[in-house]
Tab-separated table of C-alpha atoms and ligand atoms in Angstrom:
chain	number	residue	atom	x	y	z
A	1293	MET	CA	0.000	0.000	0.000
A	1294	THR	CA	1.263	3.440	-0.835
A	1295	ALA	CA	1.370	5.626	2.214
A	1296	GLU	CA	-0.947	8.613	1.976
A	1297	LEU	CA	0.238	10.230	5.169
A	1298	ASP	CA	3.667	10.610	6.684
A	1299	LEU	CA	4.538	11.144	10.297
A	1300	ILE	CA	7.446	13.551	10.630
A	1301	CYS	CA	9.787	13.091	13.580
A	1302	ASP	CA	9.924	16.032	16.010
A	1303	GLY	CA	13.526	15.133	16.690
A	1304	CYS	CA	15.262	14.775	13.332
A	1305	ARG	CA	12.459	16.139	11.079
A	1306	ARG	CA	12.576	13.086	8.807
A	1307	PRO	CA	9.594	10.882	7.885
A	1308	ILE	CA	9.035	7.864	10.098
A	1309	ALA	CA	8.889	4.506	8.317
A	1310	ASP	CA	6.254	1.986	9.363
A	1311	ASP	CA	8.025	0.208	12.187
A	1312	ASP	CA	10.370	2.954	13.289
A	1313	GLY	CA	8.253	5.222	15.429
A	1314	TYR	CA	4.937	6.570	16.581
A	1315	LEU	CA	2.686	9.500	17.339
A	1316	TRP	CA	2.295	9.788	21.100
A	1317	VAL	CA	1.009	11.846	23.992
A	1318	ASP	CA	2.365	11.789	27.541
A	1319	THR	CA	-0.383	10.366	29.772
A	1320	ALA	CA	1.064	11.930	32.950
A	1321	GLU	CA	0.975	15.328	31.253
A	1322	VAL	CA	-2.638	14.702	30.221
A	1323	ARG	CA	-3.546	13.942	33.850
A	1324	ARG	CA	-1.797	17.128	34.991
A	1325	ALA	CA	-3.725	19.130	32.386
A	1326	GLU	CA	-7.017	17.583	33.541
A	1327	GLU	CA	-6.252	18.554	37.154
A	1328	ALA	CA	-5.140	22.064	36.171
A	1329	ILE	CA	-8.337	22.607	34.192
A	1330	ARG	CA	-10.459	21.336	37.076
A	1331	ALA	CA	-8.643	23.744	39.446
A	1332	TRP	CA	-9.000	26.612	36.965
A	1333	GLU	CA	-12.756	26.012	36.753
A	1334	GLU	CA	-13.158	25.569	40.500
A	1335	GLU	CA	-11.491	28.916	41.184
A	1336	ARG	CA	-14.005	30.597	38.923
A	1337	THR	CA	-17.131	28.759	39.935
A	1338	ASP	CA	-19.621	30.586	42.112
A	1339	ALA	CA	-19.969	28.704	45.404
A	1340	VAL	CA	-23.642	29.574	45.639
A	1341	ASP	CA	-25.154	28.968	42.230
A	1342	GLY	CA	-22.391	26.918	40.623
A	1343	SER	CA	-22.071	29.196	37.625
A	1344	LEU	CA	-18.710	29.655	35.935
A	1345	SER	CA	-17.550	33.202	35.306
A	1346	PHE	CA	-14.244	34.554	34.102
A	1347	SER	CA	-12.746	37.595	32.445
A	1348	GLY	CA	-10.951	37.815	29.130
A	1349	ASP	CA	-7.619	37.930	30.958
A	1350	ASP	CA	-8.377	34.639	32.707
A	1351	ILE	CA	-8.272	32.904	29.337
A	1352	PHE	CA	-4.525	33.457	29.180
A	1353	GLY	CA	-4.190	31.474	32.376
A	1354	TYR	CA	-6.134	28.534	30.985
A	1355	PRO	CA	-4.006	25.393	31.121
A	1356	ALA	CA	-2.231	24.642	27.843
A	1357	LYS	CA	-3.182	21.641	25.751
A	1358	VAL	CA	-0.849	18.682	25.796
A	1359	ARG	CA	1.024	18.329	22.546
A	1360	TRP	CA	1.005	15.124	20.539
A	1361	GLN	CA	4.560	14.309	19.544
A	1362	ALA	CA	5.969	12.257	16.703
A	1363	HIS	CA	9.247	10.419	17.115
A	1364	HIS	CA	11.378	7.655	15.736
A	1365	ALA	CA	11.914	5.188	18.582
A	1366	LEU	CA	15.587	6.196	18.406
A	1367	CYS	CA	14.800	9.931	18.616
A	1368	ASP	CA	12.276	9.628	21.468
A	1369	PRO	CA	13.527	11.850	24.307
A	1370	ALA	CA	11.600	9.863	26.914
A	1371	PRO	CA	11.225	6.253	25.750
A	1372	GLY	CA	9.240	4.025	28.063
A	1373	GLU	CA	7.449	6.921	29.752
A	1374	GLY	CA	3.722	6.457	30.241
A	1375	ALA	CA	2.393	7.273	26.807
A	1376	TYR	CA	-0.596	6.660	24.612
A	1377	ASP	CA	0.963	5.913	21.269
A	1378	ILE	CA	-0.098	5.242	17.699
A	1379	PRO	CA	2.463	3.278	15.667
A	1380	ALA	CA	3.445	4.990	12.408
A	1381	ALA	CA	2.293	1.911	10.471
A	1382	LYS	CA	-1.250	2.364	11.810
A	1383	ILE	CA	-1.714	5.957	10.726
A	1384	ARG	CA	-0.769	5.835	7.075
A	1385	SER	CA	-4.076	6.517	5.315
A	1386	TRP	CA	-7.012	8.911	5.544
A	1387	GLU	CA	-9.223	5.994	6.612
A	1388	GLN	CA	-6.892	5.192	9.483
A	1389	LEU	CA	-6.752	8.848	10.531
A	1390	LEU	CA	-10.568	8.965	10.608
A	1391	ASP	CA	-10.751	5.733	12.589
A	1392	TRP	CA	-8.229	7.002	15.146
A	1393	THR	CA	-10.096	10.287	15.457
A	1394	ALA	CA	-13.394	8.474	16.062
A	1395	HIS	CA	-11.695	6.182	18.575
A	1396	LEU	CA	-9.984	9.055	20.411
A	1397	MET	CA	-13.226	11.046	20.590
A	1398	GLU	CA	-14.442	8.415	23.045
A	1399	LYS	CA	-11.657	9.460	25.420
A	1400	SER	CA	-12.603	12.122	27.942
A	1401	TRP	CA	-9.070	13.548	27.782
A	1402	LEU	CA	-8.862	14.115	24.028
A	1403	SER	CA	-9.960	17.757	24.303
A	1404	HIS	CA	-6.985	18.417	26.622
A	1405	THR	CA	-4.623	17.534	23.784
A	1406	ASP	CA	-3.897	19.264	20.477
A	1407	TRP	CA	-5.342	16.511	18.258
A	1408	ASP	CA	-7.292	19.286	16.515
A	1409	ASP	CA	-3.969	20.822	15.471
A	1410	ILE	CA	-2.827	17.458	14.136
A	1411	LEU	CA	-5.920	17.277	11.930
A	1412	ARG	CA	-5.654	20.874	10.787
A	1413	GLY	CA	-1.936	20.503	10.128
A	1414	VAL	CA	-2.261	17.717	7.587
A	1415	HIS	CA	-3.362	20.189	4.939
A	1416	SER	CA	-2.092	23.498	6.292
A	1417	GLY	CA	1.515	22.445	6.578
A	1418	GLY	CA	1.697	21.099	10.079
A	1419	SER	CA	4.863	19.538	11.340
A	1420	ARG	CA	3.802	16.114	12.565
A	1421	LEU	CA	1.407	14.447	10.144
A	1422	VAL	CA	1.592	15.483	6.492
A	1423	VAL	CA	0.349	14.344	3.100
A	1424	ALA	CA	3.000	11.874	2.013
A	1425	SER	CA	4.033	13.629	-1.213
A	1426	GLN	CA	4.805	16.803	0.746
A	1427	ALA	CA	7.530	15.075	2.682
A	1428	GLY	CA	9.526	14.856	-0.511
A	1429	THR	CA	11.147	11.619	0.469
A	1430	PRO	CA	10.190	8.374	-1.273
A	1431	ASN	CA	9.307	5.455	0.929
A	1432	SER	CA	12.210	3.195	1.500
B	2597	ZN	ZN1	13.834	11.029	14.217
Protein backbone atom coordinates (compact mmCIF):
# COMPACT_ATOMS: atom_id res chain seq x y z
CA MET A 1 0.00 0.00 0.00
CA THR A 2 1.26 3.44 -0.84
CA ALA A 3 1.37 5.63 2.21
CA GLU A 4 -0.95 8.61 1.98
CA LEU A 5 0.24 10.23 5.17
CA ASP A 6 3.67 10.61 6.68
CA LEU A 7 4.54 11.14 10.30
CA ILE A 8 7.45 13.55 10.63
CA CYS A 9 9.79 13.09 13.58
CA ASP A 10 9.92 16.03 16.01
CA GLY A 11 13.53 15.13 16.69
CA CYS A 12 15.26 14.77 13.33
CA ARG A 13 12.46 16.14 11.08
CA ARG A 14 12.58 13.09 8.81
CA PRO A 15 9.59 10.88 7.88
CA ILE A 16 9.04 7.86 10.10
CA ALA A 17 8.89 4.51 8.32
CA ASP A 18 6.25 1.99 9.36
CA ASP A 19 8.03 0.21 12.19
CA ASP A 20 10.37 2.95 13.29
CA GLY A 21 8.25 5.22 15.43
CA TYR A 22 4.94 6.57 16.58
CA LEU A 23 2.69 9.50 17.34
CA TRP A 24 2.29 9.79 21.10
CA VAL A 25 1.01 11.85 23.99
CA ASP A 26 2.36 11.79 27.54
CA THR A 27 -0.38 10.37 29.77
CA ALA A 28 1.06 11.93 32.95
CA GLU A 29 0.97 15.33 31.25
CA VAL A 30 -2.64 14.70 30.22
CA ARG A 31 -3.55 13.94 33.85
CA ARG A 32 -1.80 17.13 34.99
CA ALA A 33 -3.72 19.13 32.39
CA GLU A 34 -7.02 17.58 33.54
CA GLU A 35 -6.25 18.55 37.15
CA ALA A 36 -5.14 22.06 36.17
CA ILE A 37 -8.34 22.61 34.19
CA ARG A 38 -10.46 21.34 37.08
CA ALA A 39 -8.64 23.74 39.45
CA TRP A 40 -9.00 26.61 36.96
CA GLU A 41 -12.76 26.01 36.75
CA GLU A 42 -13.16 25.57 40.50
CA GLU A 43 -11.49 28.92 41.18
CA ARG A 44 -14.00 30.60 38.92
CA THR A 45 -17.13 28.76 39.93
CA ASP A 46 -19.62 30.59 42.11
CA ALA A 47 -19.97 28.70 45.40
CA VAL A 48 -23.64 29.57 45.64
CA ASP A 49 -25.15 28.97 42.23
CA GLY A 50 -22.39 26.92 40.62
CA SER A 51 -22.07 29.20 37.63
CA LEU A 52 -18.71 29.65 35.94
CA SER A 53 -17.55 33.20 35.31
CA PHE A 54 -14.24 34.55 34.10
CA SER A 55 -12.75 37.59 32.45
CA GLY A 56 -10.95 37.81 29.13
CA ASP A 57 -7.62 37.93 30.96
CA ASP A 58 -8.38 34.64 32.71
CA ILE A 59 -8.27 32.90 29.34
CA PHE A 60 -4.52 33.46 29.18
CA GLY A 61 -4.19 31.47 32.38
CA TYR A 62 -6.13 28.53 30.98
CA PRO A 63 -4.01 25.39 31.12
CA ALA A 64 -2.23 24.64 27.84
CA LYS A 65 -3.18 21.64 25.75
CA VAL A 66 -0.85 18.68 25.80
CA ARG A 67 1.02 18.33 22.55
CA TRP A 68 1.01 15.12 20.54
CA GLN A 69 4.56 14.31 19.54
CA ALA A 70 5.97 12.26 16.70
CA HIS A 71 9.25 10.42 17.11
CA HIS A 72 11.38 7.66 15.74
CA ALA A 73 11.91 5.19 18.58
CA LEU A 74 15.59 6.20 18.41
CA CYS A 75 14.80 9.93 18.62
CA ASP A 76 12.28 9.63 21.47
CA PRO A 77 13.53 11.85 24.31
CA ALA A 78 11.60 9.86 26.91
CA PRO A 79 11.23 6.25 25.75
CA GLY A 80 9.24 4.02 28.06
CA GLU A 81 7.45 6.92 29.75
CA GLY A 82 3.72 6.46 30.24
CA ALA A 83 2.39 7.27 26.81
CA TYR A 84 -0.60 6.66 24.61
CA ASP A 85 0.96 5.91 21.27
CA ILE A 86 -0.10 5.24 17.70
CA PRO A 87 2.46 3.28 15.67
CA ALA A 88 3.44 4.99 12.41
CA ALA A 89 2.29 1.91 10.47
CA LYS A 90 -1.25 2.36 11.81
CA ILE A 91 -1.71 5.96 10.73
CA ARG A 92 -0.77 5.83 7.07
CA SER A 93 -4.08 6.52 5.32
CA TRP A 94 -7.01 8.91 5.54
CA GLU A 95 -9.22 5.99 6.61
CA GLN A 96 -6.89 5.19 9.48
CA LEU A 97 -6.75 8.85 10.53
CA LEU A 98 -10.57 8.97 10.61
CA ASP A 99 -10.75 5.73 12.59
CA TRP A 100 -8.23 7.00 15.15
CA THR A 101 -10.10 10.29 15.46
CA ALA A 102 -13.39 8.47 16.06
CA HIS A 103 -11.69 6.18 18.58
CA LEU A 104 -9.98 9.06 20.41
CA MET A 105 -13.23 11.05 20.59
CA GLU A 106 -14.44 8.42 23.04
CA LYS A 107 -11.66 9.46 25.42
CA SER A 108 -12.60 12.12 27.94
CA TRP A 109 -9.07 13.55 27.78
CA LEU A 110 -8.86 14.11 24.03
CA SER A 111 -9.96 17.76 24.30
CA HIS A 112 -6.98 18.42 26.62
CA THR A 113 -4.62 17.53 23.78
CA ASP A 114 -3.90 19.26 20.48
CA TRP A 115 -5.34 16.51 18.26
CA ASP A 116 -7.29 19.29 16.51
CA ASP A 117 -3.97 20.82 15.47
CA ILE A 118 -2.83 17.46 14.14
CA LEU A 119 -5.92 17.28 11.93
CA ARG A 120 -5.65 20.87 10.79
CA GLY A 121 -1.94 20.50 10.13
CA VAL A 122 -2.26 17.72 7.59
CA HIS A 123 -3.36 20.19 4.94
CA SER A 124 -2.09 23.50 6.29
CA GLY A 125 1.52 22.44 6.58
CA GLY A 126 1.70 21.10 10.08
CA SER A 127 4.86 19.54 11.34
CA ARG A 128 3.80 16.11 12.57
CA LEU A 129 1.41 14.45 10.14
CA VAL A 130 1.59 15.48 6.49
CA VAL A 131 0.35 14.34 3.10
CA ALA A 132 3.00 11.87 2.01
CA SER A 133 4.03 13.63 -1.21
CA GLN A 134 4.80 16.80 0.75
CA ALA A 135 7.53 15.07 2.68
CA GLY A 136 9.53 14.86 -0.51
CA THR A 137 11.15 11.62 0.47
CA PRO A 138 10.19 8.37 -1.27
CA ASN A 139 9.31 5.45 0.93
CA SER A 140 12.21 3.19 1.50
ZN1 LIG B 1 13.83 11.03 14.22
